[in-house]
């Protein structure tokens, strides 16, 4: 028997499954909005017969009697941990290492980065207090003439914000700043707990902890000196991808106000896209970091399952949801991630992960292999597909990436399996649908009709997919599986949506086509903006994102991939990065207010 420590915990046995590609049937869910949705939801949520019909109509019974799943065990938790030599190995993750990093700085552009704030504070040109005081009038919704930016925030605790800013200002004054994040304004999605703030998950329900604790990942940002300027709005319970919220208002896309920001982390997406903060925390159970990041022209990272600790917060989407950063620039994404992904000694899974590494060692040793499942990739709308192909041409011709063709079994059935899983996980945390918005009354009541055998079939398919992916990553070490982030460029809203919401399962399924997989199998995934498209409605170009999904625990390699995509957008793409029409130059604003 070997005395060496295992390299992995929870890694599935590598097994290839050669299931032929099956083009999915077009979704046939009814699209309902306005008063029809308002009254229809009341009828549906009280009728088991209608709920069962809608469940079957959505195709959730398609996993029954599938021979591919006959001898597969169900897997409920997709956590896979790389130990790299044992439990005492560690990466370069301390705050000191962040201060000494030779950062890959973004090209000069619209967005101020964490590094810009840090340099301005060190030089004395700005102070964290001045920045906080300049931002508060923009983000507060509890004032008489709230700005249009305030709709992205559920609340901002002035006393807590100014206290944190004053303390950071003092640290910069005496040269004892804690990290590049010290004094930088940040925002946090309402899915996390923050001391002094209520938590409602975008609903009229109260999920505030009685102990008034703060989620561990938020606490790590605060320990690094970040100034939290507020909690951001989200789609109610995180159960759709628009961020439409009749309860607290719907922030509209800073690039084009006739489009949604995307969800469910749309408030965080708005806050970063509009320039209010360089980085924010989102949560992602089915694309909820990556979809708003793509729609708003941002960088977003969905970490490996269980890597980022949210302890002691409860997670309604326990086997699919994770917390991660959304950022204006890749350096901001890396800094935010490296702080919040520090192993949590009190979390049984997080404590086993290695701390994130710096990019120098990763860039020197990583493989540059991109996996493409062509039949899946090609399902994107033509302008989106073409934008991603142009990015791939740059990566392969200029940066020496290699493309390999791959297949993934039952890729469309897996989306149904993921939907069954997350809907039932969230439903288990909702005691009654009567106080939910109409669309979620329909979703929760219908999704919870899933019979136990069908739920178990979904978990069998999860295991099959994880085994197949383990095989692919053994065959192609270092591979990043590349797709568009969403197959569509943005989601324009109907004016009737904003009051009662909208139930449009067809578009929801469509724009989740690529993102869901990383949640279901626990892999990390990153999105980066690469192009812009003229709008179908309104004024302002619509961002397009590309997504890379890595092997378990390869966030550092995905960040390197993200930097390469950032170089393409800033330095190669014609016109470069587009500044949103609804944009605030916070650093310039504060200088003006201060008379500099």
Coordinates of C-alpha atoms in Angstrom, one line a residue, residues 84-356:
X84 CA -1.6 18.1 -5.6
X85 CA 0.6 16.2 -3.1
X86 CA -1.6 16.1 0.0
X87 CA -3.6 18.2 2.4
X88 CA -0.6 20.4 3.5
X89 CA 0.2 21.7 0.0
X90 CA -0.6 25.3 -0.6
X91 CA -0.7 27.9 -3.3
X92 CA 0.4 31.5 -3.4
X93 CA -2.8 33.1 -2.0
X94 CA -2.0 35.5 0.8
X95 CA -2.7 39.2 0.7
X96 CA 1.0 39.9 0.8
X97 CA 1.4 38.0 -2.5
X98 CA -1.3 40.2 -4.1
X99 CA 0.6 43.3 -3.1
X100 CA 3.8 42.0 -4.7
X101 CA 2.3 40.7 -7.9
X102 CA 3.4 41.9 -11.3
X103 CA -0.1 42.5 -12.6
X104 CA -1.1 42.1 -16.2
X105 CA -2.8 45.5 -16.5
X106 CA -5.6 46.2 -18.9
X107 CA -5.1 48.5 -21.8
X108 CA -6.3 52.1 -21.0
X109 CA -10.0 52.1 -21.6
X110 CA -13.4 52.9 -20.1
X111 CA -13.2 51.0 -16.9
X112 CA -11.1 52.0 -13.9
X113 CA -9.6 48.8 -12.3
X114 CA -8.9 47.9 -8.8
X115 CA -5.3 48.7 -9.5
X116 CA -6.2 52.2 -10.6
X117 CA -8.0 52.8 -7.3
X118 CA -5.1 51.4 -5.4
X119 CA -2.5 53.6 -7.2
X120 CA -4.7 56.7 -6.7
X121 CA -5.1 56.0 -3.0
X122 CA -1.3 55.4 -2.5
X123 CA -0.5 58.6 -4.3
X124 CA -3.1 60.6 -2.3
X125 CA -4.9 61.7 -5.4
X126 CA -8.1 60.1 -4.1
X127 CA -9.1 58.6 -0.7
X128 CA -11.5 55.8 0.0
X129 CA -13.6 58.2 2.0
X130 CA -14.0 60.6 -1.0
X131 CA -15.0 57.7 -3.3
X132 CA -17.6 56.4 -0.8
X133 CA -19.1 59.8 -0.3
X134 CA -19.2 60.3 -4.1
X135 CA -20.9 56.9 -4.7
X136 CA -23.5 57.0 -2.0
X137 CA -25.8 59.5 -3.7
X138 CA -25.8 57.3 -6.8
X139 CA -26.6 54.0 -5.2
X140 CA -28.9 54.8 -2.4
X141 CA -32.6 53.9 -3.0
X142 CA -33.7 55.3 0.4
X143 CA -33.4 59.0 -0.7
X144 CA -36.0 61.3 -2.2
X145 CA -34.6 61.6 -5.7
X146 CA -32.9 58.3 -6.1
X147 CA -30.9 57.9 -9.4
X148 CA -31.6 55.3 -12.0
X149 CA -28.5 53.4 -10.7
X150 CA -30.1 52.9 -7.3
X151 CA -32.5 50.3 -8.7
X152 CA -29.6 47.9 -8.9
X153 CA -29.2 48.0 -5.2
X154 CA -31.4 46.6 -2.4
X155 CA -29.8 48.7 0.2
X156 CA -26.7 50.6 1.3
X157 CA -25.8 51.1 5.0
X158 CA -24.3 54.5 5.1
X159 CA -22.8 54.2 8.6
X160 CA -21.1 50.9 7.8
X161 CA -19.8 52.1 4.4
X162 CA -18.3 55.4 5.7
X163 CA -16.7 53.5 8.7
X164 CA -15.0 51.1 6.3
X165 CA -13.9 53.9 4.0
X166 CA -12.5 56.0 6.9
X167 CA -10.5 53.1 8.2
X168 CA -9.1 52.4 4.8
X169 CA -8.2 56.1 4.3
X170 CA -6.3 56.0 7.6
X171 CA -4.4 52.9 6.5
X172 CA -3.3 54.5 3.2
X173 CA -2.3 57.6 5.2
X174 CA 0.1 55.7 7.3
X175 CA 1.2 53.1 4.6
X176 CA -0.4 50.1 6.2
X177 CA -2.9 49.2 3.4
X178 CA -3.9 45.6 3.4
X179 CA -4.1 44.6 -0.3
X180 CA -4.9 46.1 -3.7
X181 CA -8.6 45.7 -2.8
X182 CA -8.2 48.0 0.2
X183 CA -10.6 50.9 -0.1
X184 CA -12.0 49.8 -3.4
X185 CA -15.8 50.0 -3.7
X186 CA -17.5 46.6 -4.2
X187 CA -21.0 45.2 -4.3
X188 CA -22.5 41.9 -3.2
X189 CA -25.5 40.0 -4.5
X190 CA -28.4 39.6 -2.1
X191 CA -27.8 35.9 -2.1
X192 CA -25.0 36.4 0.4
X193 CA -25.3 37.3 4.1
X194 CA -23.8 40.6 5.3
X195 CA -23.9 41.8 8.8
X196 CA -26.2 44.7 9.2
X197 CA -28.1 43.9 6.0
X198 CA -31.4 42.0 5.4
X199 CA -31.5 39.2 3.0
X200 CA -34.5 38.4 0.9
X201 CA -33.1 36.7 -2.3
X202 CA -35.0 39.3 -4.4
X203 CA -38.3 38.1 -2.9
X204 CA -40.8 39.3 -0.3
X205 CA -39.7 36.5 2.0
X206 CA -37.2 37.0 4.8
X207 CA -34.0 34.9 4.6
X208 CA -32.0 37.1 7.1
X209 CA -29.9 35.0 9.5
X210 CA -30.8 35.5 13.1
X211 CA -27.1 35.6 14.1
X212 CA -26.5 38.5 11.6
X213 CA -23.4 36.7 10.2
X214 CA -21.5 37.5 7.0
X215 CA -20.8 34.9 4.3
X216 CA -17.2 33.8 4.4
X217 CA -16.4 34.9 0.9
X218 CA -17.7 38.4 1.6
X219 CA -15.8 38.5 4.9
X220 CA -12.6 37.7 3.0
X221 CA -13.1 40.8 0.8
X222 CA -13.7 42.9 3.9
X223 CA -10.6 41.5 5.6
X224 CA -8.7 42.6 2.5
X225 CA -10.1 46.2 3.0
X226 CA -12.8 46.3 0.4
X227 CA -15.6 48.9 1.0
X228 CA -19.0 47.2 0.5
X229 CA -21.3 49.9 -0.9
X230 CA -24.4 47.8 -0.9
X231 CA -26.3 44.6 -1.7
X232 CA -27.5 44.2 -5.3
X233 CA -30.8 43.1 -6.6
X234 CA -31.3 39.7 -8.2
X235 CA -34.0 37.7 -10.0
X236 CA -36.4 36.4 -7.3
X237 CA -34.8 33.3 -5.8
X238 CA -32.4 33.2 -8.7
X239 CA -34.9 31.4 -10.8
X240 CA -34.5 33.0 -14.2
X241 CA -31.9 34.7 -16.4
X242 CA -33.3 38.2 -17.0
X243 CA -33.1 39.8 -13.5
X244 CA -36.7 41.0 -14.0
X245 CA -37.9 41.8 -10.5
X246 CA -41.4 43.2 -10.0
X247 CA -40.7 43.3 -6.2
X248 CA -37.8 45.8 -6.2
X249 CA -37.5 47.0 -9.8
X250 CA -35.5 45.8 -12.8
X251 CA -32.1 47.4 -13.6
X252 CA -31.8 47.9 -17.3
X253 CA -28.7 47.1 -19.3
X254 CA -26.2 50.0 -19.2
X255 CA -25.3 49.2 -22.9
X256 CA -28.9 49.5 -24.1
X257 CA -31.9 50.2 -21.8
X258 CA -34.3 48.2 -23.9
X259 CA -32.4 45.0 -22.9
X260 CA -32.2 43.1 -19.6
X261 CA -29.0 42.9 -17.7
X262 CA -29.3 39.1 -17.4
X263 CA -29.7 37.2 -14.2
X264 CA -29.9 36.2 -11.7
X265 CA -26.9 38.3 -10.6
X266 CA -28.1 41.2 -12.7
X267 CA -27.8 43.9 -10.0
X268 CA -24.1 43.0 -9.6
X269 CA -23.8 43.0 -13.4
X270 CA -25.3 46.4 -13.7
X271 CA -23.1 47.8 -10.9
X272 CA -19.9 46.8 -12.6
X273 CA -21.1 47.5 -16.2
X274 CA -22.2 51.0 -15.3
X275 CA -18.8 51.7 -13.7
X276 CA -20.0 52.0 -10.1
X277 CA -17.7 49.3 -8.9
X278 CA -14.8 47.4 -10.5
X279 CA -15.8 44.1 -9.1
X280 CA -18.8 42.5 -7.4
X281 CA -19.9 39.1 -6.0
X282 CA -22.5 37.1 -7.9
X283 CA -23.9 33.6 -7.5
X284 CA -24.2 31.0 -10.2
X285 CA -26.5 28.0 -10.2
X286 CA -27.2 27.8 -13.9
X287 CA -25.3 30.7 -15.5
X288 CA -26.3 33.4 -13.1
X289 CA -22.8 35.0 -13.1
X290 CA -21.9 34.3 -16.7
X291 CA -25.1 35.3 -18.4
X292 CA -25.3 38.8 -16.9
X293 CA -21.5 39.2 -17.4
X294 CA -22.0 38.4 -21.0
X295 CA -25.0 40.6 -21.5
X296 CA -23.3 43.5 -19.7
X297 CA -19.9 43.1 -21.4
X298 CA -18.0 41.9 -18.3
X299 CA -15.7 39.2 -17.1
X300 CA -17.3 36.5 -14.9
X301 CA -16.0 33.4 -13.2
X302 CA -18.0 30.5 -11.9
X303 CA -15.6 28.6 -9.7
X304 CA -15.3 24.8 -9.1
X305 CA -18.2 23.5 -6.9
X306 CA -17.5 24.0 -3.2
X307 CA -14.3 25.9 -3.7
X308 CA -15.5 29.3 -2.6
X309 CA -17.0 29.1 0.9
X310 CA -20.3 30.9 1.7
X311 CA -20.4 29.5 5.2
X312 CA -22.5 30.0 7.3
X313 CA -25.0 31.0 4.6
X314 CA -27.5 28.4 3.4
X315 CA -27.4 27.5 -0.3
X316 CA -30.8 26.9 -1.8
X317 CA -29.2 25.4 -4.9
X318 CA -26.8 23.1 -2.9
X319 CA -25.5 20.9 -5.7
X320 CA -25.4 23.4 -8.5
X321 CA -24.8 26.9 -7.0
X322 CA -21.5 28.7 -6.2
X323 CA -20.4 32.2 -5.5
X324 CA -17.9 34.0 -7.7
X325 CA -16.6 37.4 -9.0
X326 CA -17.9 39.6 -11.8
X327 CA -15.5 42.3 -12.9
X328 CA -14.7 45.1 -15.3
X329 CA -11.2 43.9 -16.2
X330 CA -9.4 40.5 -15.9
X331 CA -7.0 41.9 -13.3
X332 CA -10.1 42.8 -11.2
X333 CA -11.5 39.3 -11.7
X334 CA -8.3 37.6 -10.7
X335 CA -7.9 39.8 -7.6
X336 CA -11.5 39.3 -6.5
X337 CA -11.2 35.5 -7.0
X338 CA -7.9 35.1 -5.3
X339 CA -9.2 36.8 -2.2
X340 CA -12.6 35.1 -2.0
X341 CA -11.2 31.6 -2.9
X342 CA -8.9 31.3 0.1
X343 CA -9.6 27.9 1.7
X344 CA -12.0 28.1 4.7
X345 CA -10.7 26.1 7.6
X346 CA -14.3 25.7 9.0
X347 CA -15.8 24.4 5.7
X348 CA -15.3 20.7 5.2
X349 CA -14.9 21.0 1.4
X350 CA -13.3 24.5 0.9
X351 CA -10.5 23.8 3.4
X352 CA -9.2 21.0 1.2
X353 CA -8.7 23.1 -1.9
X354 CA -5.4 24.7 -2.7
X355 CA -5.1 28.5 -2.5
X356 CA -5.1 30.1 -5.9

